[in-house]
PDB file of C-alpha atoms in Angstrom:
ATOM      1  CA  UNK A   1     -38.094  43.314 -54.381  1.00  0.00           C
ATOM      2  CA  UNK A   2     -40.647  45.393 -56.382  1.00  0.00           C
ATOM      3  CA  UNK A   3     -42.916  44.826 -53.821  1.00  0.00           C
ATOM      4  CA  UNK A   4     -40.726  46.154 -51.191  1.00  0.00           C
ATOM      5  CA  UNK A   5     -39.807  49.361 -52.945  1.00  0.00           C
ATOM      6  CA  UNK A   6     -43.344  50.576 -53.922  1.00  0.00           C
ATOM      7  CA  UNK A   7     -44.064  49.907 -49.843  1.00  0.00           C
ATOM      8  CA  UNK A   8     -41.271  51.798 -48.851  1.00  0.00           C
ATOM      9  CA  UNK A   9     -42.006  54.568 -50.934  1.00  0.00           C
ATOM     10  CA  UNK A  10     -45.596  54.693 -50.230  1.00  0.00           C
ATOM     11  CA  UNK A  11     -44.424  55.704 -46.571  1.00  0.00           C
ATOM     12  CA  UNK A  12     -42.904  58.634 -47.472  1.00  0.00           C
ATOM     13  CA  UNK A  13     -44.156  61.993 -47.010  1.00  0.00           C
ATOM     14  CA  UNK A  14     -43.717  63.313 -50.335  1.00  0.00           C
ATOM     15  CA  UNK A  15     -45.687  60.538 -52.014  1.00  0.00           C
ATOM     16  CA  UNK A  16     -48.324  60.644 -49.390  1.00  0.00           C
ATOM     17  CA  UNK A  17     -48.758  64.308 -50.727  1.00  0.00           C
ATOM     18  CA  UNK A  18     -48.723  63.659 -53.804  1.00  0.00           C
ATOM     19  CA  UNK A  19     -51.143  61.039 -53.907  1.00  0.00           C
ATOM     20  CA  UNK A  20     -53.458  63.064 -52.060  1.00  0.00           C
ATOM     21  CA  UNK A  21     -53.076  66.248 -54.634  1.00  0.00           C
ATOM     22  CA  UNK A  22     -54.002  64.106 -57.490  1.00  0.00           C
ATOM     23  CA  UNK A  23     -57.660  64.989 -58.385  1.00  0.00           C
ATOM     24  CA  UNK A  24     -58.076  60.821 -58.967  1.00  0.00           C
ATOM     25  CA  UNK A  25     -56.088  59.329 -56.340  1.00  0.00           C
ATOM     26  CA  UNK A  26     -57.677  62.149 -53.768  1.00  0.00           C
ATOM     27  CA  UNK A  27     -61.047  61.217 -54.413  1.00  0.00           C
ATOM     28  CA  UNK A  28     -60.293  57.642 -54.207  1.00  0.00           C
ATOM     29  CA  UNK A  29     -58.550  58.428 -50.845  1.00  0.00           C
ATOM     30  CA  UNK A  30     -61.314  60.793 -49.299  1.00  0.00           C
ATOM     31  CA  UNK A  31     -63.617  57.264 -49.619  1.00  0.00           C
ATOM     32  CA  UNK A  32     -61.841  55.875 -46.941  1.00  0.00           C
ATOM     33  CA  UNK A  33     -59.797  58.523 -45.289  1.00  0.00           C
ATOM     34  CA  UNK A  34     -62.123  61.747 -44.712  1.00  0.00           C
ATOM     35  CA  UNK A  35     -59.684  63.782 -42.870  1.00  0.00           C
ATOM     36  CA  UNK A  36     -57.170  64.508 -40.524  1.00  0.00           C
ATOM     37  CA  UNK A  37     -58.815  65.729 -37.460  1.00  0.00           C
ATOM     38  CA  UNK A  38     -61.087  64.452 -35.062  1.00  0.00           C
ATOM     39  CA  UNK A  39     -63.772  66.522 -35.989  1.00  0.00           C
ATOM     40  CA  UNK A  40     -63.531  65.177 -39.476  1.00  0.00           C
ATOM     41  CA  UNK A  41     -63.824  61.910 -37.651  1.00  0.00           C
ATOM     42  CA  UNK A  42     -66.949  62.649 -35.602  1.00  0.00           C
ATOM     43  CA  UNK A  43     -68.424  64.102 -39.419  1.00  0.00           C
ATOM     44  CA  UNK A  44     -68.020  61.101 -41.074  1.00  0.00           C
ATOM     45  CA  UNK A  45     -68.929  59.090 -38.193  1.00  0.00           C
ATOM     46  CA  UNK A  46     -72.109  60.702 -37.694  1.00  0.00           C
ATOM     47  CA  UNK A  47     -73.199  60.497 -41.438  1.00  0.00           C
ATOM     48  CA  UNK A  48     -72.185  56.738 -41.797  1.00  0.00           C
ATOM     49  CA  UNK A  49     -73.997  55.667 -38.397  1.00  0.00           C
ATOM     50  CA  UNK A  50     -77.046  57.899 -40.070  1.00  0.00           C
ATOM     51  CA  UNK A  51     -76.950  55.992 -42.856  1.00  0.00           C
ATOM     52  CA  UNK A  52     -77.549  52.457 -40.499  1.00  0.00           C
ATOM     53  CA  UNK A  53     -73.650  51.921 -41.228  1.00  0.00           C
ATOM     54  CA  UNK A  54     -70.664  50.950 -38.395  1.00  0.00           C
ATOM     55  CA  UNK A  55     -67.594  52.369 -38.771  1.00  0.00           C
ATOM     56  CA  UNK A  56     -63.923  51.788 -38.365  1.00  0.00           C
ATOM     57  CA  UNK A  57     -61.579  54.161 -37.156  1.00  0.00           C
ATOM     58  CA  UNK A  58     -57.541  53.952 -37.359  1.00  0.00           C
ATOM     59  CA  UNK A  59     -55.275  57.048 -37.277  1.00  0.00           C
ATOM     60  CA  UNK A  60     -52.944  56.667 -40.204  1.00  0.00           C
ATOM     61  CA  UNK A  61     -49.431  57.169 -38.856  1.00  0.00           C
ATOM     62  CA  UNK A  62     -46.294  55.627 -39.048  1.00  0.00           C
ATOM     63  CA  UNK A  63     -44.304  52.852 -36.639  1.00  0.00           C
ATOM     64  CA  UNK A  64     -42.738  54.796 -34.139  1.00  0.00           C
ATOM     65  CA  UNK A  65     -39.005  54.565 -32.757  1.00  0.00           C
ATOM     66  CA  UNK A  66     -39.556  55.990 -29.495  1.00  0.00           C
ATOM     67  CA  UNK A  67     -42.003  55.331 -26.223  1.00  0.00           C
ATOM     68  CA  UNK A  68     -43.111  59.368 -26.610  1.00  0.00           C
ATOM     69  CA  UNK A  69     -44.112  58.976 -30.035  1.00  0.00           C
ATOM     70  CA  UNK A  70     -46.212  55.551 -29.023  1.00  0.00           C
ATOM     71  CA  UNK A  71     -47.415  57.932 -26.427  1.00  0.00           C
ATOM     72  CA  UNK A  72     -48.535  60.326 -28.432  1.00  0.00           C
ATOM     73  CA  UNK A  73     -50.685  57.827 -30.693  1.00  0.00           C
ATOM     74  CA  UNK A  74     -52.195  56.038 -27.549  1.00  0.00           C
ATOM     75  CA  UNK A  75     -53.172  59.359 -26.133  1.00  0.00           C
ATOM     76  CA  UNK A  76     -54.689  60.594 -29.522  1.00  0.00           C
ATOM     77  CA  UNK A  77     -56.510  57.054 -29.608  1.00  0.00           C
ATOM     78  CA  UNK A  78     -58.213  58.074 -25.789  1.00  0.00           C
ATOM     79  CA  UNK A  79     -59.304  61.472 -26.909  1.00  0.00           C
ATOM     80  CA  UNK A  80     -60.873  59.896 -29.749  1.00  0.00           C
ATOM     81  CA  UNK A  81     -62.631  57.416 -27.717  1.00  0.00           C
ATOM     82  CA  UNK A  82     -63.586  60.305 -25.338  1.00  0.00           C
ATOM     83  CA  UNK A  83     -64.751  62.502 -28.608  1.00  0.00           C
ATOM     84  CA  UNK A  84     -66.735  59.747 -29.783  1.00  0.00           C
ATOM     85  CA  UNK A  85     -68.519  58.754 -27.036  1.00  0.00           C
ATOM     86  CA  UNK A  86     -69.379  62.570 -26.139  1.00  0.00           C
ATOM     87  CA  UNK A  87     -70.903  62.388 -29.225  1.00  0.00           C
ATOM     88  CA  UNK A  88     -73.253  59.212 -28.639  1.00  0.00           C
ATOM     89  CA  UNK A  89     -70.894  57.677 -31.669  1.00  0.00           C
ATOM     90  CA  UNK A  90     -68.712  55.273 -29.584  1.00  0.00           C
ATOM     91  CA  UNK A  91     -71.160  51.984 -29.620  1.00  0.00           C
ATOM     92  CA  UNK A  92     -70.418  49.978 -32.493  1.00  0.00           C
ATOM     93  CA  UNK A  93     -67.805  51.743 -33.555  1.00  0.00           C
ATOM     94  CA  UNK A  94     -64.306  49.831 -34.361  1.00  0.00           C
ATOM     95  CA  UNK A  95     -61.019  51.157 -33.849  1.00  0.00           C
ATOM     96  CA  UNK A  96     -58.103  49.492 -35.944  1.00  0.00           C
ATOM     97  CA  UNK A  97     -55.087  49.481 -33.680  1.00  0.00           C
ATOM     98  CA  UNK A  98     -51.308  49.453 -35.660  1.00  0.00           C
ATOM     99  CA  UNK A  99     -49.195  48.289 -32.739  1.00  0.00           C
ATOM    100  CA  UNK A 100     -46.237  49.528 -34.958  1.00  0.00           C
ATOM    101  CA  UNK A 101     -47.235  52.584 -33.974  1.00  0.00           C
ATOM    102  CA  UNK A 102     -47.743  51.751 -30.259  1.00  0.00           C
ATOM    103  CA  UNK A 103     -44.760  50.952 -29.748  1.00  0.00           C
ATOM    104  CA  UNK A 104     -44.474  47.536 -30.804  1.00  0.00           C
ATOM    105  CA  UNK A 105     -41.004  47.622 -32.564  1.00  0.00           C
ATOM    106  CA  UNK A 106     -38.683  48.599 -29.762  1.00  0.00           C
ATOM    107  CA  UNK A 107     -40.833  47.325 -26.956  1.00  0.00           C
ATOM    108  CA  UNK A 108     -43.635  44.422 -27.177  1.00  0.00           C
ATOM    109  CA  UNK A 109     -44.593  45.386 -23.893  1.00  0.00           C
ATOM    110  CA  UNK A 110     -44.675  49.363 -24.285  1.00  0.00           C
ATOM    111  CA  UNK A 111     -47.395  47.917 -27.596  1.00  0.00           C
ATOM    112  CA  UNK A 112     -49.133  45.969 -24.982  1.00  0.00           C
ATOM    113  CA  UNK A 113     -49.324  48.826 -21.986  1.00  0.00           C
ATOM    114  CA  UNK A 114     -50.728  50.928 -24.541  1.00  0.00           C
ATOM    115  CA  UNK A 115     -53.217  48.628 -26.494  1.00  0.00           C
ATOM    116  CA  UNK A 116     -54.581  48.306 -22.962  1.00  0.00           C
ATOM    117  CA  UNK A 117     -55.642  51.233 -22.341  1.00  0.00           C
ATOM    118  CA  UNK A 118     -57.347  52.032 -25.710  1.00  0.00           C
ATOM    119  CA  UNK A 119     -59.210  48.673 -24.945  1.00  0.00           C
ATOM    120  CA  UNK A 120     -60.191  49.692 -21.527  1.00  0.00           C
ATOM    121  CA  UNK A 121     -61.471  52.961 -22.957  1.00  0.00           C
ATOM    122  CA  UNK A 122     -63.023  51.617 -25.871  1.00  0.00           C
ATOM    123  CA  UNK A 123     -64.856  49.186 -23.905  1.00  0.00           C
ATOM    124  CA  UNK A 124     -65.914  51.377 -21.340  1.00  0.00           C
ATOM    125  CA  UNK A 125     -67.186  53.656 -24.684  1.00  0.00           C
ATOM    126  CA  UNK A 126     -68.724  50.485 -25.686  1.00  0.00           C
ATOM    127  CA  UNK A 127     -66.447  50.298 -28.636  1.00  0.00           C
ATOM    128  CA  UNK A 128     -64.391  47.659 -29.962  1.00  0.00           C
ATOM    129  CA  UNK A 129     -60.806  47.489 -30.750  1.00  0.00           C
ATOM    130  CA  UNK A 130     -58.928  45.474 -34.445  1.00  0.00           C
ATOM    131  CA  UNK A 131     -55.895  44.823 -34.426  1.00  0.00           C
ATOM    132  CA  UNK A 132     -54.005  45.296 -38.117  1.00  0.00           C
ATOM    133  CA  UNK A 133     -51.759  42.850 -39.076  1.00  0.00           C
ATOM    134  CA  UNK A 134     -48.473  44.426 -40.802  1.00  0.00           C
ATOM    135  CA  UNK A 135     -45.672  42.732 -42.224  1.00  0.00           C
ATOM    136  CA  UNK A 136     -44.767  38.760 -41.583  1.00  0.00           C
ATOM    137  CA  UNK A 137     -42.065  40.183 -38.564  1.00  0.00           C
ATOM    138  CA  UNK A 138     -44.959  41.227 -36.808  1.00  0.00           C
ATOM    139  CA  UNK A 139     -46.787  38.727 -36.925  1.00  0.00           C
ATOM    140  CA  UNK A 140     -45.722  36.441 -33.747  1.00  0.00           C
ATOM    141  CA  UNK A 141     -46.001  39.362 -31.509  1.00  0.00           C
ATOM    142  CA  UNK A 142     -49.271  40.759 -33.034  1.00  0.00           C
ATOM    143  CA  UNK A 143     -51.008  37.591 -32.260  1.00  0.00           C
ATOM    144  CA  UNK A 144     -48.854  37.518 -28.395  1.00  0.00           C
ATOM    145  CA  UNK A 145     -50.306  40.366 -27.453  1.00  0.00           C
ATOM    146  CA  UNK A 146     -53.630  40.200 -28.850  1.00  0.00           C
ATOM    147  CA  UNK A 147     -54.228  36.882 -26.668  1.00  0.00           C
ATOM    148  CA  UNK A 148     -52.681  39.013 -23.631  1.00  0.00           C
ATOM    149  CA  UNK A 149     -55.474  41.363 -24.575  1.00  0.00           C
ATOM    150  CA  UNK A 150     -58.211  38.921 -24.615  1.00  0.00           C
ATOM    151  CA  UNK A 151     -57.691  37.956 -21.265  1.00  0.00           C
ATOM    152  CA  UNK A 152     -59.697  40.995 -20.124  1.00  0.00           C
ATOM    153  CA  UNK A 153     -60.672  42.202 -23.415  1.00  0.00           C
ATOM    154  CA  UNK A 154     -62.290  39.199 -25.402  1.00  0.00           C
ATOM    155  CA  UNK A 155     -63.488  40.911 -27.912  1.00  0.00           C
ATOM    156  CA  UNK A 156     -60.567  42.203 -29.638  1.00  0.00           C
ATOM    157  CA  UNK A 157     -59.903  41.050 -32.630  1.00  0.00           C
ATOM    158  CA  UNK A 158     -57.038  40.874 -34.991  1.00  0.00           C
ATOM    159  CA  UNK A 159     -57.019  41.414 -39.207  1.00  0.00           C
ATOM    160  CA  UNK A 160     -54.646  38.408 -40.730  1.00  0.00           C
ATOM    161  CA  UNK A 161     -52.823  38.741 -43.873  1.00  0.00           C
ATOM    162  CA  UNK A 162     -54.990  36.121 -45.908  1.00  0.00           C
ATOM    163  CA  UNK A 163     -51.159  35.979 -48.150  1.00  0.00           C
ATOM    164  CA  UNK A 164     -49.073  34.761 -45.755  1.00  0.00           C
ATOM    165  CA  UNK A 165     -48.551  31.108 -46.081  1.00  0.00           C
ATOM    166  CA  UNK A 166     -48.889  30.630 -42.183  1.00  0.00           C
ATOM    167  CA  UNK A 167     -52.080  31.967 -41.435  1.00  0.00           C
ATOM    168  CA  UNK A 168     -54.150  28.898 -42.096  1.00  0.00           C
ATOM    169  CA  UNK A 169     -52.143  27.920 -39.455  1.00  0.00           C
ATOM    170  CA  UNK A 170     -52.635  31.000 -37.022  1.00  0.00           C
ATOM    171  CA  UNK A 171     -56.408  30.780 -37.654  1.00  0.00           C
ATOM    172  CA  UNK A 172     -57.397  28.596 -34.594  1.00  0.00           C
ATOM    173  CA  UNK A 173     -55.184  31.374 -32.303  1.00  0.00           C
ATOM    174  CA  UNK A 174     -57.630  33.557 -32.920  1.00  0.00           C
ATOM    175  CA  UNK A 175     -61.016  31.790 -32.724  1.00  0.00           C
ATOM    176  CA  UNK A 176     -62.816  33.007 -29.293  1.00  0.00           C
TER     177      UNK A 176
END
């Protein structure tokens, strides 16, 4: 129950802030999240792939409740794709895919139209698309529609929750 309360309040807004106004926490959090536009993207992009390091993109956002709002993330996904491979940053790059936010909630198949089309742009960028794996209710469809994607996609690949007592189980589903 613990466990469920500290998750639900880590989605809020006002913690989100917080944690991000904390001179600790917002160092911590500028490690892995080093902004909130795409041209903070293409920066850190461009001095990690300097470096001789990939990267992985995902645009932090929450589920969404309606097929505008799972529009709105697929979209920003495209011109990210487009942004990175204008900038000669798209090959090898990974982008981590919340279907949540894609519409996955209210419509497995609004998830799926969507996912599609960041994997046909990614691959044509000559990137490659992760799936995250969220909580255990998710889990059945996540792993639906990522073999749906692999039909044309094969490289897409999915992040399992090493806690869940299933995914032993769910392990040869995934193996290409």
């Amino acid at each position: 129950m613990l466990r469920s309360v500290i998750l639900a309040a880590a989605q809020t807004p006002a913690v989100e802030r917080f944690v991000a106004s904390v001179p600790f926490s917002r160092d911590v959090v500028r490690q892995f999240v080093p902004g909130t536009t795409t041209d903070d993207v293409l920066r850190a992009a461009r001095d990690l792939t300097a470096g001789g390091l990939r990267v992985s993109i995902d645009h932090l956002g929450e589920e969404t409740v309606l097929p505008e709002q799972a529009e709105a993330v697929r979209d920003t996904y495209l011109e990210l794709i487009s942004a990175l491979a204008a900038a000669n940053l798209a090959d090898g790059a990974d982008l981590s895919l919340t279907l949540s936010a894609l519409g996955q909630r209210f419509d497995e198949d609004v998830a799926y139209d969507n996912a599609r089309m960041i994997c046909r742009a990614a691959r044509e960028a000559g990137a490659t698309v992760t799936l995250n794996m969220e909580d255990h209710t998710t889990t059945d469809s996540t792993l639906d529609i990522l073999a749906k994607l692999r039909a044309d996609y094969p490289t897409t690949g999915v992040a399992l929750q090493a806690y869940l007592r299933r995914t032993e189980a769910d392990l040869p589903l995934i193996h290409t």
